Short mmCIF file of C-alpha atoms in Angstrom, two decimals:
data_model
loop_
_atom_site.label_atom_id
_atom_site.label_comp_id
_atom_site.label_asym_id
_atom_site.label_seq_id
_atom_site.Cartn_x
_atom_site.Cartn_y
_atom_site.Cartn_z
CA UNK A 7 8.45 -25.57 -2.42
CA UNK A 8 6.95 -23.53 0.67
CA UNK A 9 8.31 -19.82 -0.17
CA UNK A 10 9.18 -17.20 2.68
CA UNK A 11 9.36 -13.73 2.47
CA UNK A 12 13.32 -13.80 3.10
CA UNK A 13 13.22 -16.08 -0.15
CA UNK A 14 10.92 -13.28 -2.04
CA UNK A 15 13.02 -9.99 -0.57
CA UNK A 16 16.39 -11.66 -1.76
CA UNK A 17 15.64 -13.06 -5.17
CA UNK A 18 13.66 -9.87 -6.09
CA UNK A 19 16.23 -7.74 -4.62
CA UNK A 20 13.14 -5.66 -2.29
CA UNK A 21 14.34 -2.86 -0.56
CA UNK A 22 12.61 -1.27 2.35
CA UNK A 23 9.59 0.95 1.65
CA UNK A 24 9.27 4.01 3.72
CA UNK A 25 5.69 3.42 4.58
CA UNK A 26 6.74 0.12 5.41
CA UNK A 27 7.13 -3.01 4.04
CA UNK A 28 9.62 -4.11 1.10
CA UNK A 29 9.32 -2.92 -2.97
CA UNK A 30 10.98 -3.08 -5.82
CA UNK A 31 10.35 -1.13 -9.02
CA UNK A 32 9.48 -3.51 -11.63
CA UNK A 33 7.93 -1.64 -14.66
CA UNK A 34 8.08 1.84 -15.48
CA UNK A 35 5.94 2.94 -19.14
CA UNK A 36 8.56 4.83 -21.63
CA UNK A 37 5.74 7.02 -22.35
CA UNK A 38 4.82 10.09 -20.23
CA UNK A 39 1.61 12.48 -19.41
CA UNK A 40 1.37 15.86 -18.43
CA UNK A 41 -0.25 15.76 -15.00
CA UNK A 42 -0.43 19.16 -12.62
CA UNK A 43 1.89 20.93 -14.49
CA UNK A 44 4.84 17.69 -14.53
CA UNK A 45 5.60 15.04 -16.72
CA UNK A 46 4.45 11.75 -14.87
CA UNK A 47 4.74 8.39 -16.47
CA UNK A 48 1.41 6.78 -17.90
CA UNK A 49 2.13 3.97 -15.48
CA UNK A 50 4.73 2.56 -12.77
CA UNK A 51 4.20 -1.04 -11.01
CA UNK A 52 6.29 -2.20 -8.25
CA UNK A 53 6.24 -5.60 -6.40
CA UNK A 54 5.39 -4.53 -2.66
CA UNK A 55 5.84 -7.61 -0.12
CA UNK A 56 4.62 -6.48 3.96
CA UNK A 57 5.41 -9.50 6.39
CA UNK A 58 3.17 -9.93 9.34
CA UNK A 59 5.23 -7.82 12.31
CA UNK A 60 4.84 -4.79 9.24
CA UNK A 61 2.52 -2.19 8.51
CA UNK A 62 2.16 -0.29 5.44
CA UNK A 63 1.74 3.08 7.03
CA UNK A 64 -1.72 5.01 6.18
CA UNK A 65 -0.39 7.57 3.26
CA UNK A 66 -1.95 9.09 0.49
CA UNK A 67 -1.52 9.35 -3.37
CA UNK A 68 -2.37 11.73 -6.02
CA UNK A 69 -2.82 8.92 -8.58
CA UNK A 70 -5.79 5.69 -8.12
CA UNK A 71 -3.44 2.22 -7.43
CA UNK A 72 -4.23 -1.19 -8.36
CA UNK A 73 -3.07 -3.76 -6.32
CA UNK A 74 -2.70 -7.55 -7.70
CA UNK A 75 -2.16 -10.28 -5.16
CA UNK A 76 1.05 -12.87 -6.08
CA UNK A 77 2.20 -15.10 -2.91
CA UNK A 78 1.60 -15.64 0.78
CA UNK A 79 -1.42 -14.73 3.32
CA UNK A 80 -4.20 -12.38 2.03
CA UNK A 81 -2.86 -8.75 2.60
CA UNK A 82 -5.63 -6.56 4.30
CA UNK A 83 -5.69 -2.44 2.51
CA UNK A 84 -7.47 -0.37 4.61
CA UNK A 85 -8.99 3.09 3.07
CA UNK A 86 -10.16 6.49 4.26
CA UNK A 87 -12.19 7.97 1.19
CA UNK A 88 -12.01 11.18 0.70
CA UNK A 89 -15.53 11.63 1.86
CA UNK A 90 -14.36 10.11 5.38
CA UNK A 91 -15.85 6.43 5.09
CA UNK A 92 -13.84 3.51 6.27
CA UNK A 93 -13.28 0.52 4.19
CA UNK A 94 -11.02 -2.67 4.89
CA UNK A 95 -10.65 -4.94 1.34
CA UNK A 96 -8.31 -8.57 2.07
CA UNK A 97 -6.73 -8.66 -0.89
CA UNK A 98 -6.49 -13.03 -1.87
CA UNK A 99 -7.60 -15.86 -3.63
CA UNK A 100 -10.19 -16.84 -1.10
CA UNK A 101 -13.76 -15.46 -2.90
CA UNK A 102 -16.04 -17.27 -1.01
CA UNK A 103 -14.41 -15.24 2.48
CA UNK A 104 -14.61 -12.42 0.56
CA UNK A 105 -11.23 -11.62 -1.03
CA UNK A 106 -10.31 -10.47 -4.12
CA UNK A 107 -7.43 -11.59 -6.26
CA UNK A 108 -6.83 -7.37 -7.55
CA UNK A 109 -8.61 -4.10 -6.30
CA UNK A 110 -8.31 -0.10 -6.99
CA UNK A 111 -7.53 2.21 -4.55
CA UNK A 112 -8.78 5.85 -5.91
CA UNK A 113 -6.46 9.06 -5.79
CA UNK A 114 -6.58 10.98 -2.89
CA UNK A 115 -7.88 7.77 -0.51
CA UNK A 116 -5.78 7.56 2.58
CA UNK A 117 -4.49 4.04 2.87
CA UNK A 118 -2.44 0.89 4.16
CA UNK A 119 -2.14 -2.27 4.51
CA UNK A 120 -1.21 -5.40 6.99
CA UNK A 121 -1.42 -8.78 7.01
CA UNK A 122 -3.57 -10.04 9.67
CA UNK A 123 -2.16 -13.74 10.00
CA UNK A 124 0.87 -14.21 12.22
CA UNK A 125 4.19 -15.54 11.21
CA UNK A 126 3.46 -15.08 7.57
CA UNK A 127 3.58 -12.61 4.82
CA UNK A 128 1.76 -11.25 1.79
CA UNK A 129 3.50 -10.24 -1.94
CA UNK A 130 0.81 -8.08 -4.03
CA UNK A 131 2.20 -6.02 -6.93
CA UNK A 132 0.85 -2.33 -7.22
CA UNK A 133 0.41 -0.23 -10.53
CA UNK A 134 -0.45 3.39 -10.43
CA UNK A 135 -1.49 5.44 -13.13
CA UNK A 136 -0.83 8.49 -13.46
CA UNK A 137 2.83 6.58 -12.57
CA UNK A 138 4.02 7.21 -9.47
CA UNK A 139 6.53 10.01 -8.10
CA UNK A 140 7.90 10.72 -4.50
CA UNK A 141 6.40 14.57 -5.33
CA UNK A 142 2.79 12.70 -4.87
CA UNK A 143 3.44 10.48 -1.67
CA UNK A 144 1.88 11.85 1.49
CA UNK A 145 2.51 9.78 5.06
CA UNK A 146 0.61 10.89 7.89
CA UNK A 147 0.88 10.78 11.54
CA UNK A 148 -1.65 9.52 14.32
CA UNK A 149 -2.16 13.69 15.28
CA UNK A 150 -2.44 14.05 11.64
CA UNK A 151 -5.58 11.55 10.90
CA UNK A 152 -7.16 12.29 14.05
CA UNK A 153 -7.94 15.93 13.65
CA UNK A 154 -10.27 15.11 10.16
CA UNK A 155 -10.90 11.73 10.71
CA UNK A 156 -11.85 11.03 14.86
CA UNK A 157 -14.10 8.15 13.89
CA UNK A 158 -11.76 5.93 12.96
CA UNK A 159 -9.57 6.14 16.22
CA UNK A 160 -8.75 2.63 16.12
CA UNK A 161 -7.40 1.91 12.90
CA UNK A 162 -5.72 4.95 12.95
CA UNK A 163 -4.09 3.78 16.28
CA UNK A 164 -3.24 0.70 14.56
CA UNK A 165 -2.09 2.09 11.04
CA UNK A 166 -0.59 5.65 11.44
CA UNK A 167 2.98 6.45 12.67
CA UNK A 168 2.58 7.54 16.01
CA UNK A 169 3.08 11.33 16.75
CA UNK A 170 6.22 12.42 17.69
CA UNK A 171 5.78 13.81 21.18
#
């Protein structure tokens, strides 16, 4: 059976994301940790599906994210280290291209992701640890990126909401 990301979004019951995208919650640990002054969670995961006409908006989190690839095309996350270098990881089963079936994204990396095949989609699950919160979620505009980060004009074209004019 040849699955679509309608099938995926109804049977898992995904909801939009607002960076983009469709997730679901799907584990959440009963234990917590103190972490700046709140209770977080030692872990959350979620099951995060982005179709090709989406984009995962570049955001930020306070906690590092591992991402584990499930269905579909390979799912492109692209990162803005803290330091200001540019990576771009395809997240897949293809190793000899380069892919990688799971991959961490550090706290405080600016990131998203997209899926560079047409007509297709991608369904990675994500884990964070510290577990994730709203409180920690940062989503940045085009004006935002561009004032720190000018050298990387074109992905931020590509993966930033565009500023509200």
């Amino acid at each position: 059976m040849k699955y679509s990301a309608q099938y995926f979004i109804e049977h898992l019951k995904l909801a939009e994301h607002p960076e983009g995208g469709y997730y679901i919650s799907s584990f959440r640990a009963s234990d917590d940790i103190a972490v700046r002054d709140v209770q977080r969670p030692i872990y959350t995961s979620i099951y995060f599906l982005l179709r090709s006409q989406d984009i995962s908006h570049l955001h930020r989190l306070q906690s590092d994210e591992l991402w584990y690839y499930h269905a579909g095309s390979p799912l492109t996350v692209h990162m803005i280290f803290p330091d200001g270098t540019y990576e771009a990881k395809k997240l897949g089963l293809n190793i000899e291209a380069g892919e990688v079936p799971q991959l961490a994204v550090p706290k405080h990396t600016i990131f998203g992701s997209s899926v560079e095949e047409s007509e297709t989609f991608s369904l990675v699950g994500c884990m964070v640890a510290p577990g994730f919160d709203f409180e920690d979620f940062e989503l940045f505009t085009q004006e935002e990126l561009l004032v720190d980060y000018p050298q990387h004009k074109e992905v931020i074209y590509k993966m930033a909401y565009k500023t509200i004019e």
